[in-house]
Amino acid sequence: MASERVFSAAALTRAATAVLRAAGSDEHEASTVAASLVEANLRGHDSHGVGMIPRYIDALLEGGLVVNQKALPTVDTGTLLALDGGRGYGQSIGRQAMQMAIARARQHGSCIMSLGNSHHLGRIGHWAEMAVAEGLVSLHFVNVLSHARVAPYGGRDARFGTNPCCIAIPLPGEPPFVLDYATSAVAQGKLRVAHNKAEKVPYGRLIDTDGNPTQDPRYAVVPPFGAMLPFGEYKGYGMAVACELLGGALTGGGTWHFEESDRQRVLNGMFTVVLDARRLGTAQAFEREARGFLDWLRKARPAPGFDRVRIAGEPEREMRARRERDGIPVDATTWKEIERAAAKVKLPVERVNALAEG
């Protein structure tokens, strides 16, 4: 396994902000993007953390990512909101989009929001958490225009991206339910992390160029590419197609039907429903039934190898507490990639390391 360095969240955020500032983002955008990336690391989703910076810098230099963009409304009826992200940083565009959708849901009781043409939105759970913090239910269907890496059920050739889905529900008297998952068997970034750490991955996640099962993550990271598999066979495949049609076609952001290229831009479309469930008049029933069901779940005996039954969102909160206490590990290969990205935007590597160690 490649050696690791461990950073505090504050120091890692300072270093990431400096790289993004050197690449042209204003202070607000740079700090917003950096904070979102480090939050992904804190939650244990290193695939969506600071390791994305090298790809962002390459996309920026290629012209596929544009700094300091604003989410542009093309339709706004109050309960229906359509936005164009202008290929801006998704961590900034996504925040703007959710702020608008949340405001309209609080005013009208619900908002359907479509966002197209945004650069990589990062961890989709971040946007759902914005909604549940306001007591709102939030559903997200996202497609990915980057590189085709996932094979359809029954096929051996990659035909679409990892197409995440997220559902978040506020819960009475406790932190929210936040279900955030790729429709592939694993997020592509997790395979990049495994590749950088020289680790194998479990069978059932990848096939090689001949369509055979493999444990080698390089087939999702470097040519010649194999393909990732959808989770749950035809079930994950069906969800991936739904995300492509809702997040890509319906938002106007586009679907994946292109030949492979080496460009590094990652464009997302996101179809979102935000709902103030309190307007339904079922608040008392919801609190009673949700509490009864959660109590029933947690009384289940843990299976061998588990200490207790958890719900979606709990593992990430537990990881965040550990990493806030112990620091965020970044493997040596990923850190070298970040140093090279800094050099591409004329930021001295020594400065990046000084900030990260501060």
Coordinates of C-alpha atoms in Angstrom, one line a residue:
M1 CA 0.0 0.0 0.0
A2 CA 1.3 3.5 -0.8
S3 CA 2.3 5.5 2.2
E4 CA -0.2 8.1 3.6
R5 CA 0.0 11.6 5.0
V6 CA -2.5 12.8 7.5
F7 CA -3.8 16.3 7.5
S8 CA -6.2 18.3 9.6
A9 CA -9.4 19.4 7.8
A10 CA -8.5 23.1 8.3
A11 CA -5.0 22.7 6.8
L12 CA -6.2 20.6 3.9
T13 CA -8.9 23.2 3.1
R14 CA -6.2 26.0 3.1
A15 CA -4.0 24.1 0.7
A16 CA -6.9 23.2 -1.6
T17 CA -8.2 26.8 -1.6
A18 CA -4.7 28.0 -2.6
V19 CA -4.6 25.7 -5.6
L20 CA -8.0 26.7 -6.7
R21 CA -7.2 30.4 -6.2
A22 CA -4.1 30.0 -8.3
A23 CA -6.3 28.4 -11.0
G24 CA -8.4 31.6 -11.3
S25 CA -11.3 31.1 -8.8
D26 CA -12.2 34.1 -6.7
E27 CA -11.9 33.7 -2.9
H28 CA -15.5 32.8 -2.3
E29 CA -15.6 30.1 -5.0
A30 CA -12.2 28.7 -4.1
S31 CA -13.1 28.3 -0.4
T32 CA -16.6 26.9 -1.3
V33 CA -15.1 24.2 -3.5
A34 CA -12.3 23.4 -1.2
A35 CA -14.6 23.1 1.8
S36 CA -17.0 20.8 -0.1
L37 CA -14.1 18.6 -1.2
V38 CA -12.7 18.3 2.3
E39 CA -16.1 17.6 3.7
A40 CA -16.3 14.6 1.3
N41 CA -12.9 13.4 2.8
L42 CA -14.2 13.9 6.3
R43 CA -17.3 11.8 5.5
G44 CA -15.0 9.0 4.2
H45 CA -15.8 9.6 0.5
D46 CA -12.2 10.2 -0.6
S47 CA -13.3 9.5 -4.1
H48 CA -15.0 12.9 -4.1
G49 CA -12.5 14.7 -2.0
V50 CA -9.3 16.6 -2.7
G51 CA -8.1 13.9 -5.0
M52 CA -10.4 15.4 -7.6
I53 CA -8.3 18.6 -7.8
P54 CA -5.8 17.3 -10.4
R55 CA -8.7 16.4 -12.7
Y56 CA -10.4 19.8 -12.1
I57 CA -7.2 21.6 -13.0
D58 CA -6.8 19.6 -16.2
A59 CA -10.4 20.3 -17.1
L60 CA -9.9 24.0 -16.5
L61 CA -6.8 24.1 -18.6
E62 CA -8.6 22.2 -21.4
G63 CA -11.6 24.6 -21.3
G64 CA -14.1 22.1 -20.1
L65 CA -14.5 23.8 -16.7
V66 CA -15.1 27.6 -16.3
V67 CA -14.3 29.5 -13.1
N68 CA -16.6 31.9 -11.2
Q69 CA -19.9 30.9 -12.9
K70 CA -23.4 31.5 -11.7
A71 CA -26.4 29.2 -12.0
L72 CA -28.6 30.8 -14.6
P73 CA -32.4 30.3 -14.3
T74 CA -34.0 29.5 -17.7
V75 CA -37.5 28.7 -16.2
D76 CA -38.8 29.8 -12.8
T77 CA -42.4 29.4 -11.9
G78 CA -41.9 29.0 -8.2
T79 CA -42.6 25.3 -8.0
L80 CA -40.7 24.6 -11.2
L81 CA -37.1 25.7 -11.6
A82 CA -34.7 25.0 -14.5
L83 CA -31.1 26.1 -14.3
D84 CA -28.0 26.1 -16.5
G85 CA -24.7 25.7 -14.7
G86 CA -22.5 27.2 -17.4
R87 CA -19.8 24.5 -16.9
G88 CA -19.0 26.1 -13.5
Y89 CA -17.6 24.3 -10.5
G90 CA -20.4 22.0 -9.3
Q91 CA -19.6 22.6 -5.7
S92 CA -20.5 26.3 -6.3
I93 CA -23.2 25.8 -8.9
G94 CA -24.8 23.0 -6.8
R95 CA -25.0 25.2 -3.7
Q96 CA -26.6 28.1 -5.6
A97 CA -29.1 25.7 -7.2
M98 CA -30.1 24.1 -3.9
Q99 CA -30.4 27.5 -2.2
M100 CA -32.9 28.5 -4.9
A101 CA -34.8 25.2 -4.7
I102 CA -35.0 25.3 -0.9
A103 CA -36.3 28.8 -0.9
R104 CA -39.1 27.9 -3.3
A105 CA -40.0 24.7 -1.5
R106 CA -40.3 26.7 1.8
Q107 CA -42.5 29.2 0.1
H108 CA -44.7 26.9 -2.0
G109 CA -44.4 23.5 -0.3
S110 CA -42.4 21.9 -3.1
C111 CA -40.0 22.6 -5.9
I112 CA -38.9 20.5 -8.9
M113 CA -35.5 21.7 -10.0
S114 CA -33.5 20.7 -13.1
L115 CA -29.9 21.6 -13.4
G116 CA -27.9 21.0 -16.6
N117 CA -24.4 21.7 -17.8
S118 CA -22.8 21.8 -14.3
H119 CA -19.2 20.7 -13.8
H120 CA -18.7 17.8 -11.3
L121 CA -21.3 18.2 -8.5
G122 CA -19.2 16.2 -6.1
R123 CA -20.8 14.3 -3.3
I124 CA -24.6 14.5 -4.0
G125 CA -25.4 13.9 -0.3
H126 CA -24.0 17.3 0.4
W127 CA -26.9 18.9 -1.5
A128 CA -29.5 16.6 0.1
E129 CA -28.1 17.6 3.5
M130 CA -28.7 21.3 2.7
A131 CA -32.4 20.4 2.3
V132 CA -32.9 18.2 5.3
A133 CA -31.2 20.8 7.5
E134 CA -34.2 23.0 6.6
G135 CA -36.6 20.1 7.4
L136 CA -37.2 19.3 3.8
V137 CA -37.3 15.9 1.9
S138 CA -34.9 15.9 -1.0
L139 CA -34.5 13.5 -4.0
H140 CA -31.8 13.7 -6.6
F141 CA -31.2 11.8 -9.9
V142 CA -27.8 12.6 -11.5
N143 CA -26.1 11.6 -14.8
V144 CA -22.4 11.9 -15.7
L145 CA -20.9 13.2 -18.9
S146 CA -17.2 12.3 -18.6
H147 CA -16.1 8.9 -19.7
A148 CA -18.3 5.8 -20.2
R149 CA -17.1 3.5 -17.5
V150 CA -20.2 1.3 -16.6
A151 CA -21.5 -1.6 -18.7
P152 CA -25.3 -2.2 -19.0
Y153 CA -26.6 -5.4 -17.5
G154 CA -25.9 -8.2 -20.0
G155 CA -23.2 -6.2 -21.8
R156 CA -19.5 -6.0 -21.7
D157 CA -18.9 -2.6 -23.2
A158 CA -19.1 0.6 -21.0
R159 CA -22.0 2.8 -22.1
F160 CA -22.6 5.3 -19.3
G161 CA -21.2 6.8 -16.1
T162 CA -21.7 6.0 -12.4
N163 CA -25.0 8.0 -12.3
P164 CA -25.7 8.6 -8.6
C165 CA -29.0 8.8 -6.8
C166 CA -29.7 10.4 -3.4
I167 CA -32.7 10.4 -1.1
A168 CA -32.7 12.4 2.2
I169 CA -35.5 12.5 4.8
P170 CA -35.5 14.5 8.0
L171 CA -36.2 12.3 11.0
P172 CA -37.9 13.2 14.3
G173 CA -35.4 13.6 17.2
E174 CA -32.3 12.4 15.4
P175 CA -30.0 13.1 12.4
P176 CA -31.5 12.6 9.0
F177 CA -31.7 9.5 6.7
V178 CA -29.3 10.3 3.8
L179 CA -29.1 7.6 1.2
D180 CA -26.4 8.6 -1.4
Y181 CA -25.1 6.0 -3.8
A182 CA -23.7 5.4 -7.3
T183 CA -25.7 3.1 -9.5
S184 CA -22.5 1.3 -10.3
A185 CA -21.3 -1.3 -7.9
V186 CA -18.8 1.2 -6.5
A187 CA -18.0 4.9 -7.2
Q188 CA -15.4 5.3 -9.9
G189 CA -13.3 7.5 -7.6
K190 CA -13.1 4.7 -5.1
L191 CA -11.4 2.6 -7.8
R192 CA -9.0 5.5 -8.5
V193 CA -8.2 5.6 -4.8
A194 CA -7.6 1.8 -4.7
H195 CA -5.4 2.1 -7.8
N196 CA -3.3 4.8 -6.2
K197 CA -3.0 2.7 -3.1
A198 CA -2.1 -0.4 -5.1
E199 CA -5.1 -2.3 -3.6
K200 CA -7.3 -5.0 -5.2
V201 CA -11.1 -4.6 -5.2
P202 CA -13.7 -7.3 -4.5
Y203 CA -15.1 -9.3 -7.4
G204 CA -18.4 -8.1 -8.7
R205 CA -17.3 -4.5 -9.3
L206 CA -15.3 -4.8 -12.5
I207 CA -14.8 -6.7 -15.7
D208 CA -11.7 -6.7 -17.9
T209 CA -11.5 -5.9 -21.6
D210 CA -12.8 -9.4 -22.4
G211 CA -15.8 -9.1 -20.0
N212 CA -14.3 -11.4 -17.4
P213 CA -14.5 -10.5 -13.6
T214 CA -11.3 -8.8 -12.3
Q215 CA -10.0 -7.4 -9.0
D216 CA -7.6 -5.0 -10.7
P217 CA -8.8 -1.4 -10.4
R218 CA -6.6 -0.3 -13.3
Y219 CA -9.4 -1.4 -15.7
A220 CA -11.4 1.6 -14.5
V221 CA -8.5 4.0 -14.3
V222 CA -6.0 3.5 -17.1
P223 CA -6.2 2.1 -20.7
P224 CA -7.0 -0.4 -21.9
F225 CA -10.3 0.0 -20.0
G226 CA -12.7 -2.8 -19.1
A227 CA -15.9 -1.7 -17.5
M228 CA -17.5 -1.2 -14.1
L229 CA -20.7 -3.2 -13.3
P230 CA -24.0 -1.8 -12.0
F231 CA -25.0 -2.7 -8.5
G232 CA -27.7 -5.4 -8.1
E233 CA -27.5 -6.5 -11.8
Y234 CA -30.6 -5.3 -13.7
K235 CA -31.8 -3.3 -10.7
G236 CA -28.8 -0.9 -10.6
Y237 CA -28.8 -0.9 -14.4
G238 CA -32.4 0.3 -14.4
M239 CA -31.7 3.0 -11.9
A240 CA -28.7 4.2 -14.0
V241 CA -30.9 4.5 -17.1
A242 CA -33.5 6.4 -15.0
C243 CA -30.8 8.8 -13.8
E244 CA -29.5 9.3 -17.4
L245 CA -33.0 10.1 -18.7
L246 CA -34.0 12.4 -15.8
G247 CA -30.6 13.9 -14.9
G248 CA -29.4 14.1 -18.5
A249 CA -32.2 14.2 -21.1
L250 CA -34.9 15.9 -19.0
T251 CA -32.6 18.6 -17.7
G252 CA -31.3 19.4 -21.2
G253 CA -27.7 18.8 -20.0
G254 CA -27.3 15.8 -22.4
T255 CA -26.9 12.0 -22.2
W256 CA -23.8 9.9 -22.9
H257 CA -23.6 8.6 -26.4
F258 CA -20.1 9.6 -27.5
E259 CA -16.8 7.9 -28.5
E260 CA -14.2 7.8 -25.7
S261 CA -11.9 10.8 -25.4
D262 CA -9.1 11.8 -23.1
R263 CA -10.6 15.1 -22.0
Q264 CA -10.9 15.5 -18.2
R265 CA -14.1 17.5 -17.8
V266 CA -16.9 16.0 -15.8
L267 CA -20.4 17.4 -16.5
N268 CA -23.4 16.5 -14.4
G269 CA -27.1 17.0 -14.9
M270 CA -29.3 16.8 -11.8
F271 CA -33.1 16.4 -11.5
T272 CA -34.2 17.3 -8.0
V273 CA -37.4 17.2 -6.0
V274 CA -37.5 19.2 -2.8
L275 CA -40.6 18.8 -0.6
D276 CA -41.8 20.4 2.6
A277 CA -43.5 17.2 4.0
R278 CA -45.1 19.3 6.8
R279 CA -47.5 20.7 4.2
L280 CA -49.0 17.2 3.7
G281 CA -50.7 17.3 7.1
T282 CA -49.3 14.0 8.1
A283 CA -46.6 15.3 10.5
Q284 CA -48.0 13.4 13.6
A285 CA -48.4 10.2 11.7
F286 CA -44.9 10.5 10.1
E287 CA -43.3 11.1 13.5
R288 CA -45.1 8.1 15.0
E289 CA -44.5 5.7 12.2
A290 CA -40.9 6.8 11.5
R291 CA -40.0 6.3 15.1
G292 CA -41.8 3.0 15.3
F293 CA -40.0 1.7 12.2
L294 CA -36.6 2.9 13.2
D295 CA -36.9 1.4 16.7
W296 CA -38.0 -1.9 15.0
L297 CA -35.0 -1.9 12.7
R298 CA -32.5 -1.2 15.5
K299 CA -33.9 -4.1 17.6
A300 CA -32.7 -6.5 14.9
R301 CA -29.8 -8.7 16.1
P302 CA -26.5 -7.7 14.4
A303 CA -25.2 -10.1 11.8
P304 CA -21.7 -11.7 12.4
G305 CA -19.1 -9.0 11.8
F306 CA -21.4 -6.1 12.7
D307 CA -21.9 -4.4 16.1
R308 CA -25.4 -3.0 15.3
V309 CA -27.9 -2.1 12.6
R310 CA -27.4 1.4 11.1
I311 CA -29.4 3.5 8.7
A312 CA -28.0 5.5 5.7
G313 CA -26.1 8.5 6.9
E314 CA -24.9 7.1 10.2
P315 CA -21.6 5.6 8.9
E316 CA -20.6 8.9 7.3
R317 CA -21.4 10.8 10.5
E318 CA -19.3 8.3 12.5
M319 CA -16.4 8.6 10.0
R320 CA -16.6 12.4 10.2
A321 CA -16.2 12.3 14.0
R322 CA -13.1 10.0 13.7
R323 CA -11.4 12.1 11.0
E324 CA -12.1 15.4 12.8
R325 CA -10.3 13.8 15.7
D326 CA -7.5 11.9 14.0
G327 CA -7.1 13.7 10.7
I328 CA -7.7 13.0 7.0
P329 CA -5.4 10.4 5.3
V330 CA -4.2 11.1 1.8
D331 CA -2.2 8.5 0.0
A332 CA 1.2 9.5 -1.4
T333 CA 0.2 9.0 -5.0
T334 CA -2.8 11.3 -4.7
W335 CA -0.7 14.0 -2.9
K336 CA 1.9 13.9 -5.7
E337 CA -0.9 14.4 -8.2
I338 CA -2.1 17.5 -6.2
E339 CA 1.4 18.9 -6.1
R340 CA 1.7 18.5 -9.9
A341 CA -1.7 20.2 -10.3
A342 CA -0.4 23.1 -8.2
A343 CA 2.6 23.4 -10.4
K344 CA 0.5 23.6 -13.5
V345 CA -1.2 26.8 -12.2
K346 CA 2.2 28.2 -11.1
L347 CA 1.6 27.7 -7.4
P348 CA 4.9 26.6 -5.7
V349 CA 4.7 23.1 -4.3
E350 CA 6.5 24.3 -1.2
R351 CA 3.6 26.7 -0.6
V352 CA 1.0 23.9 -0.9
N353 CA 2.9 21.7 1.6
A354 CA 3.4 24.6 4.0
L355 CA -0.3 25.3 4.0
A356 CA -1.2 21.6 4.4
E357 CA 1.1 21.2 7.3
G358 CA 0.0 24.4 9.1

